[in-house]
Backbone as a printed PyTorch tensor [residue, N CA C, xyz], in Angstrom:
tensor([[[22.8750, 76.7040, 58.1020],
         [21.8530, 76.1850, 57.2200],
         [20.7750, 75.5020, 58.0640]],

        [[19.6410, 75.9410, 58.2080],
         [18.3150, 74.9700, 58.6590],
         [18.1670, 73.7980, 58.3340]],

        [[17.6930, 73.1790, 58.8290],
         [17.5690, 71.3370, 58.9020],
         [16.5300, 71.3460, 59.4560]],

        [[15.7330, 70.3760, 58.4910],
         [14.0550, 70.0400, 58.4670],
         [13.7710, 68.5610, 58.5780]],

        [[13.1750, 68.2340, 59.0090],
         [12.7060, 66.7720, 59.7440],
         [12.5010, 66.1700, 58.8110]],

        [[11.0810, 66.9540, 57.5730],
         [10.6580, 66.5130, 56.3410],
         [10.5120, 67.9330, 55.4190]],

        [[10.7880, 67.1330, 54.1710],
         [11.0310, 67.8800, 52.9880],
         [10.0690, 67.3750, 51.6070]],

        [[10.2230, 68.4420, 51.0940],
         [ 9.3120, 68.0670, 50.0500],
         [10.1450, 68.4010, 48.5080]],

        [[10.4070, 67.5680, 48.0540],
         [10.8810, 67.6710, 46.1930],
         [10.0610, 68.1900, 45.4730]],

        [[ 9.4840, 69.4880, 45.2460],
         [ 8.6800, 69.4640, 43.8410],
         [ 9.1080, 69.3820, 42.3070]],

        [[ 9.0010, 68.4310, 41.8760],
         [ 9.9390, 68.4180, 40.1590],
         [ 8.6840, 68.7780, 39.0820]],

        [[ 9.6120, 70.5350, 38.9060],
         [ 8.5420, 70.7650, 37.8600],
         [ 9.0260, 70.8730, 36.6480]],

        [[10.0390, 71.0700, 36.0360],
         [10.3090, 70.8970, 34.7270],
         [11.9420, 70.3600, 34.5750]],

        [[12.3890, 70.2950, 35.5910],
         [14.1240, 69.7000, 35.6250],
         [13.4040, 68.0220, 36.3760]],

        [[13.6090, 66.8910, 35.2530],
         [12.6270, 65.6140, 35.3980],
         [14.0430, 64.9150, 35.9010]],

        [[15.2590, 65.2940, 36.7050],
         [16.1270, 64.2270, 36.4290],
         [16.9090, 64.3830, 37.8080]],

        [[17.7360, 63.4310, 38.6450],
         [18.2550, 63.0990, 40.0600],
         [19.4070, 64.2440, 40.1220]],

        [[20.1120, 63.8060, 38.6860],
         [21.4290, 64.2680, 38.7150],
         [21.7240, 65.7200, 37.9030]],

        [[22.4880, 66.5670, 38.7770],
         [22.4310, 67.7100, 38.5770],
         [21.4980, 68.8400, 38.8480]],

        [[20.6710, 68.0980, 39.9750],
         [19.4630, 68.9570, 40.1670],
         [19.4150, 69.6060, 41.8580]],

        [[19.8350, 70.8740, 41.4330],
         [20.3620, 71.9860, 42.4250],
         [19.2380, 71.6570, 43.7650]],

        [[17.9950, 72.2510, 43.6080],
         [17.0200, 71.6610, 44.0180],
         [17.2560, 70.3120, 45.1130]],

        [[17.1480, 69.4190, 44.2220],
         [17.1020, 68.3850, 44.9450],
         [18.4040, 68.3450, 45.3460]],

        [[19.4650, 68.5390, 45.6300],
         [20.4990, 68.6220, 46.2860],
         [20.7630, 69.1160, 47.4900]],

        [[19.8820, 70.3730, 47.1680],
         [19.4170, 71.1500, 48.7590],
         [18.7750, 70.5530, 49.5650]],

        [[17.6060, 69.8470, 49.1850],
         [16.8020, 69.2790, 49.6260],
         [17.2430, 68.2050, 50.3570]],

        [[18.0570, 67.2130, 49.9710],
         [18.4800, 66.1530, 50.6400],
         [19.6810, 66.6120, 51.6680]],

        [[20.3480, 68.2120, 51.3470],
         [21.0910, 67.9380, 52.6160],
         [20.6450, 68.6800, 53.5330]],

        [[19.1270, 69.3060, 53.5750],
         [18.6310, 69.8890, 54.7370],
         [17.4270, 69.1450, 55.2770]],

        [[17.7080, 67.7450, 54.7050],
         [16.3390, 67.1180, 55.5530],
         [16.4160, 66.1050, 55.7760]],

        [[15.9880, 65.5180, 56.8880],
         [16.3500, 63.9670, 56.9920],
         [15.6010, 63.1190, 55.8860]],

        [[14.1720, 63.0820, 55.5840],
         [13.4110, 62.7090, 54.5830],
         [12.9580, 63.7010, 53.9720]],

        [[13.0910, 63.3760, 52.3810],
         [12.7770, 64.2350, 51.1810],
         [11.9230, 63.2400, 50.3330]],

        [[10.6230, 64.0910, 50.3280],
         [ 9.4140, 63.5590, 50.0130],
         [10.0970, 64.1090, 48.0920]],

        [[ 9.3600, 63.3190, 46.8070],
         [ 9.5720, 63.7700, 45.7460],
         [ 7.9070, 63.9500, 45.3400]],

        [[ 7.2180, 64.8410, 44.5200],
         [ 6.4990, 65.5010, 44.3820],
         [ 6.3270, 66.0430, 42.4040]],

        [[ 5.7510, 65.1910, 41.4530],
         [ 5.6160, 65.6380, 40.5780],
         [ 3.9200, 66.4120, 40.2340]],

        [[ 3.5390, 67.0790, 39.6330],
         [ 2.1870, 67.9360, 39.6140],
         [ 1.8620, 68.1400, 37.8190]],

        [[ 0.6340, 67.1320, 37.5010],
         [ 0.3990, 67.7630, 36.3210],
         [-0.5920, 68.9180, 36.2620]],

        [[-0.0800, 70.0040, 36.0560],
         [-1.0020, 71.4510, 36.2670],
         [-2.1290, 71.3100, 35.0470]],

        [[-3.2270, 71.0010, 35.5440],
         [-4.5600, 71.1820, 35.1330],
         [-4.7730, 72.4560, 34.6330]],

        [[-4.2250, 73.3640, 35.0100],
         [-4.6330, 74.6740, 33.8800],
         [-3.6400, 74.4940, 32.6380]],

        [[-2.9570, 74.3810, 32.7340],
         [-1.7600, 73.9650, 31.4000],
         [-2.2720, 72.4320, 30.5910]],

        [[-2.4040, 71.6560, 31.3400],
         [-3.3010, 70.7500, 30.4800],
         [-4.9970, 71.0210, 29.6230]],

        [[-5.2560, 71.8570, 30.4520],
         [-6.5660, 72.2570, 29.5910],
         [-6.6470, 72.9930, 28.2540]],

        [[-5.3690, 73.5570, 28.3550],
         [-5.1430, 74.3630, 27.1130],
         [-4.5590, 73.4570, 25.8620]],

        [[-4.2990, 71.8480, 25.8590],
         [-2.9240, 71.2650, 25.4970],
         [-4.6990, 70.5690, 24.6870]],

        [[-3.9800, 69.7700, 23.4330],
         [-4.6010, 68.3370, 22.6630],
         [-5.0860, 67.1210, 23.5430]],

        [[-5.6950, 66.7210, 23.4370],
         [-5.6500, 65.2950, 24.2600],
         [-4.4510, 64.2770, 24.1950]],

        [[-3.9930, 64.4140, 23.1900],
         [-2.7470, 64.1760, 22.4820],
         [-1.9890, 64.3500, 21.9760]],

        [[-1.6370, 64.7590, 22.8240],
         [-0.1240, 66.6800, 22.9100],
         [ 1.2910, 65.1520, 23.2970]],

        [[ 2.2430, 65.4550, 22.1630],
         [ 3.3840, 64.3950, 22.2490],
         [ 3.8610, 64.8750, 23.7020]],

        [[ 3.9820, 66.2100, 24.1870],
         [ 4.8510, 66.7620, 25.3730],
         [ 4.0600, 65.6220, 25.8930]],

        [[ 2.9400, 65.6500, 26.3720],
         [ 2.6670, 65.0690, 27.6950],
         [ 2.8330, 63.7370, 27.6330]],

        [[ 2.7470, 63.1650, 26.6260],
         [ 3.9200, 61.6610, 26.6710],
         [ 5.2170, 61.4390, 26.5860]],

        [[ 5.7740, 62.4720, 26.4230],
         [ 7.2550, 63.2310, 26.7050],
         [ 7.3050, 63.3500, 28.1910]],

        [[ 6.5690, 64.1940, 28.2800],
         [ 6.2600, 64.1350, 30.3940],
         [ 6.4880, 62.9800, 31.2740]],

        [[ 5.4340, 62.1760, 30.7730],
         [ 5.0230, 60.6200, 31.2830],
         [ 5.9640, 59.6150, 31.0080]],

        [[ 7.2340, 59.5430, 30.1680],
         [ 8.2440, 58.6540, 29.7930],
         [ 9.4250, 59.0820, 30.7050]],

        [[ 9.4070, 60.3580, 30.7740],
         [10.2810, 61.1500, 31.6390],
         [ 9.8850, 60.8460, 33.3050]],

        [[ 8.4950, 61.0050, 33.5870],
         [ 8.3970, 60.5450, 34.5710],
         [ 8.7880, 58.7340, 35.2790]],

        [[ 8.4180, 58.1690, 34.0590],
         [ 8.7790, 56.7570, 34.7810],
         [10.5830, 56.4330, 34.8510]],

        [[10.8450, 57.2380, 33.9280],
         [12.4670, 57.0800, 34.7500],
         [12.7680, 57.4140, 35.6170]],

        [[12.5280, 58.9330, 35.9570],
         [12.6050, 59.2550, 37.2150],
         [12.4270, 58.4670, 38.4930]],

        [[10.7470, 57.8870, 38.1240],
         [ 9.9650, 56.5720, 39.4420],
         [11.4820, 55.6990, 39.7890]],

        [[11.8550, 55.6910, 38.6120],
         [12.8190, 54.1140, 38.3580],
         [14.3450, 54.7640, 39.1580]],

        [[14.5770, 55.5100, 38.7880],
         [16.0790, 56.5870, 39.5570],
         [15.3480, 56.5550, 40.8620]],

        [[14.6660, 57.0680, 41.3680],
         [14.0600, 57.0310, 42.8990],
         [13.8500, 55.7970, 43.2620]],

        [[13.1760, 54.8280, 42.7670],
         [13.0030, 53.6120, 43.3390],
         [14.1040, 52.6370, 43.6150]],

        [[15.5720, 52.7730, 42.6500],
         [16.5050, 52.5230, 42.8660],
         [17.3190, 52.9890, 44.2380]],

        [[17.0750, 54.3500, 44.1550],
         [17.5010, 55.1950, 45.6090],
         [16.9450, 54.9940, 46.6730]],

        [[15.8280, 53.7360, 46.9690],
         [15.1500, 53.2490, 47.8180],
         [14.0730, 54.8540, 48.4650]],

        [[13.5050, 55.6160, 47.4050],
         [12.4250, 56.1950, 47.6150],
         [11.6730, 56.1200, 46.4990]],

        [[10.4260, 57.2930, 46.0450],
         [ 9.5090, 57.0700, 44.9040],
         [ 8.9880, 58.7490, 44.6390]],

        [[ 8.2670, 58.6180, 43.5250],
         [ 7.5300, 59.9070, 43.3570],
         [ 6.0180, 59.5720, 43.4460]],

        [[ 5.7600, 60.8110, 44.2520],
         [ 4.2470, 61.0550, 43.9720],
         [ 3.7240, 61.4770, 42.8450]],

        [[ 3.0340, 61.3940, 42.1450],
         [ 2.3950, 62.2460, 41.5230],
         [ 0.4620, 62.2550, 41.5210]],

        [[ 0.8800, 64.0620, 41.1920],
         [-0.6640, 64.2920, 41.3610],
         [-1.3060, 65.2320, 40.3220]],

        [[-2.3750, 65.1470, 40.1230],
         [-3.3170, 66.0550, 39.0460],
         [-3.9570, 67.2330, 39.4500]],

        [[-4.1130, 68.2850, 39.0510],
         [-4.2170, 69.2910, 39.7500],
         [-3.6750, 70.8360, 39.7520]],

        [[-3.9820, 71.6810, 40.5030],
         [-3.2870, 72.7740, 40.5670],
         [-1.8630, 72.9530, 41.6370]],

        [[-1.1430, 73.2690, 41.6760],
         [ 0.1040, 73.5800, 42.4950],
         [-0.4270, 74.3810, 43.3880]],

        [[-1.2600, 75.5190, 43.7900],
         [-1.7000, 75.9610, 44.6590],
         [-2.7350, 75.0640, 45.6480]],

        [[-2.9210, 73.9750, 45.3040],
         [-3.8350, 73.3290, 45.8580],
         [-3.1170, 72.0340, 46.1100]],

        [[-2.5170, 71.5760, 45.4330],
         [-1.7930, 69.5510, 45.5200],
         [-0.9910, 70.4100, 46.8580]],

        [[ 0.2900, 71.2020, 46.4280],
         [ 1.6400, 71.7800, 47.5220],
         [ 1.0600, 71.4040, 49.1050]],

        [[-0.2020, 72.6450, 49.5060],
         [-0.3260, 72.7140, 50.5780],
         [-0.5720, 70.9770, 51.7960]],

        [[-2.0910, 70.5960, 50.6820],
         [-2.2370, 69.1450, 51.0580],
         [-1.3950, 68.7050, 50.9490]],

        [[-0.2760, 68.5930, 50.0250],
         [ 0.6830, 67.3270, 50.1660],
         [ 1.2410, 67.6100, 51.7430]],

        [[ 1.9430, 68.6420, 51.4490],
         [ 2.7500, 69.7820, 53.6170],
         [ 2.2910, 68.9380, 54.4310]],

        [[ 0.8530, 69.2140, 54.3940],
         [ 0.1400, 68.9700, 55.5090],
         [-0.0010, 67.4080, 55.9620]],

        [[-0.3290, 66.7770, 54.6420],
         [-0.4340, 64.8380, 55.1060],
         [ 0.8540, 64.3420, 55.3660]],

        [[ 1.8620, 65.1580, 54.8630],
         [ 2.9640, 64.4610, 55.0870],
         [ 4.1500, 65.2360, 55.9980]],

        [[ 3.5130, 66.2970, 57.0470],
         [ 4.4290, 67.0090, 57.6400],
         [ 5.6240, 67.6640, 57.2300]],

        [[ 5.1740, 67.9110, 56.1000],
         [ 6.4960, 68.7140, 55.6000],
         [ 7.1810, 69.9510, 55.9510]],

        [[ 8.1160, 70.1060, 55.8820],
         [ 8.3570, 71.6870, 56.8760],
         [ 9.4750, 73.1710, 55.9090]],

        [[ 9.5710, 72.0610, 54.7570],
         [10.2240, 72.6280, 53.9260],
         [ 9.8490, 72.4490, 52.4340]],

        [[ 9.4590, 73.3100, 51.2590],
         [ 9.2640, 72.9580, 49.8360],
         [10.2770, 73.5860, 49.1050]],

        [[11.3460, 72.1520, 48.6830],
         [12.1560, 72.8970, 47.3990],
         [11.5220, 72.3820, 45.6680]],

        [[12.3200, 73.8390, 44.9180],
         [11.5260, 73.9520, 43.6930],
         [12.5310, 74.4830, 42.6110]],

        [[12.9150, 74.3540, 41.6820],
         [13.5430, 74.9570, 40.8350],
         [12.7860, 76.0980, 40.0840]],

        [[13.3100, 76.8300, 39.6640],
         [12.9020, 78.0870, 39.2630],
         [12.0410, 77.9240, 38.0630]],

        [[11.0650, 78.0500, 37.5500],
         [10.5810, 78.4320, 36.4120],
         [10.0810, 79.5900, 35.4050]],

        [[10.6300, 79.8440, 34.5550],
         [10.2060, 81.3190, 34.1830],
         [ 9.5930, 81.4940, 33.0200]],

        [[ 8.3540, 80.5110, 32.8330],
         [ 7.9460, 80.3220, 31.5890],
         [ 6.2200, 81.2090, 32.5050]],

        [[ 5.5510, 82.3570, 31.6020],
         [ 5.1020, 82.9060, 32.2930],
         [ 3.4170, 82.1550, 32.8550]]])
């Protein structure tokens, strides 16, 4: 199994520590595992201004903050496209590896 210096968490629709394949990998192939949430700006453009999901999202997210911050790390989060946040994030933060859970919503 490869072992990476730094790692990157992307949590895109599995919002939770435990049971998350993903992040499991992630922490045992890297010494630091960066966590990485992305609200996709093309999926928000299509949504209400006041779409319950995305305060569904955002409640979900601060537990998460709170599960990580307990684990003595944190989440990023950023606005944006995934083709565009991913790379910059790599790059500022030397990342050498991106794990992701599967999504198959098209």
């Amino acid at each position: 199994m490869k072992q990476y210096s730094h790692g990157l968490m992307w949590f895109r629709r599995d919002l939770r520590m435990t049971d998350n394949r993903p992040l499991f990998q992630a922490l045992r192939q890297c010494e630091t595992v960066f966590c990485l949430f992305i609200f996709d700006t093309h999926i928000l453009s299509t949504l209400p201004p006041d779409d319950r999901r995305v305060a569904f999202i955002d409640a979900c997210l601060d537990d998460l903050q709170r599960q990580l911050q307990q684990a003595g790390s944190g989440l990023i989060v950023r606005h944006g496209t995934p083709q565009q946040i991913i790379p910059a994030i790599a790059r500022q933060l030397n990342v050498e590896a991106v794990f992701a859970g599967s999504d198959y919503e098209p």
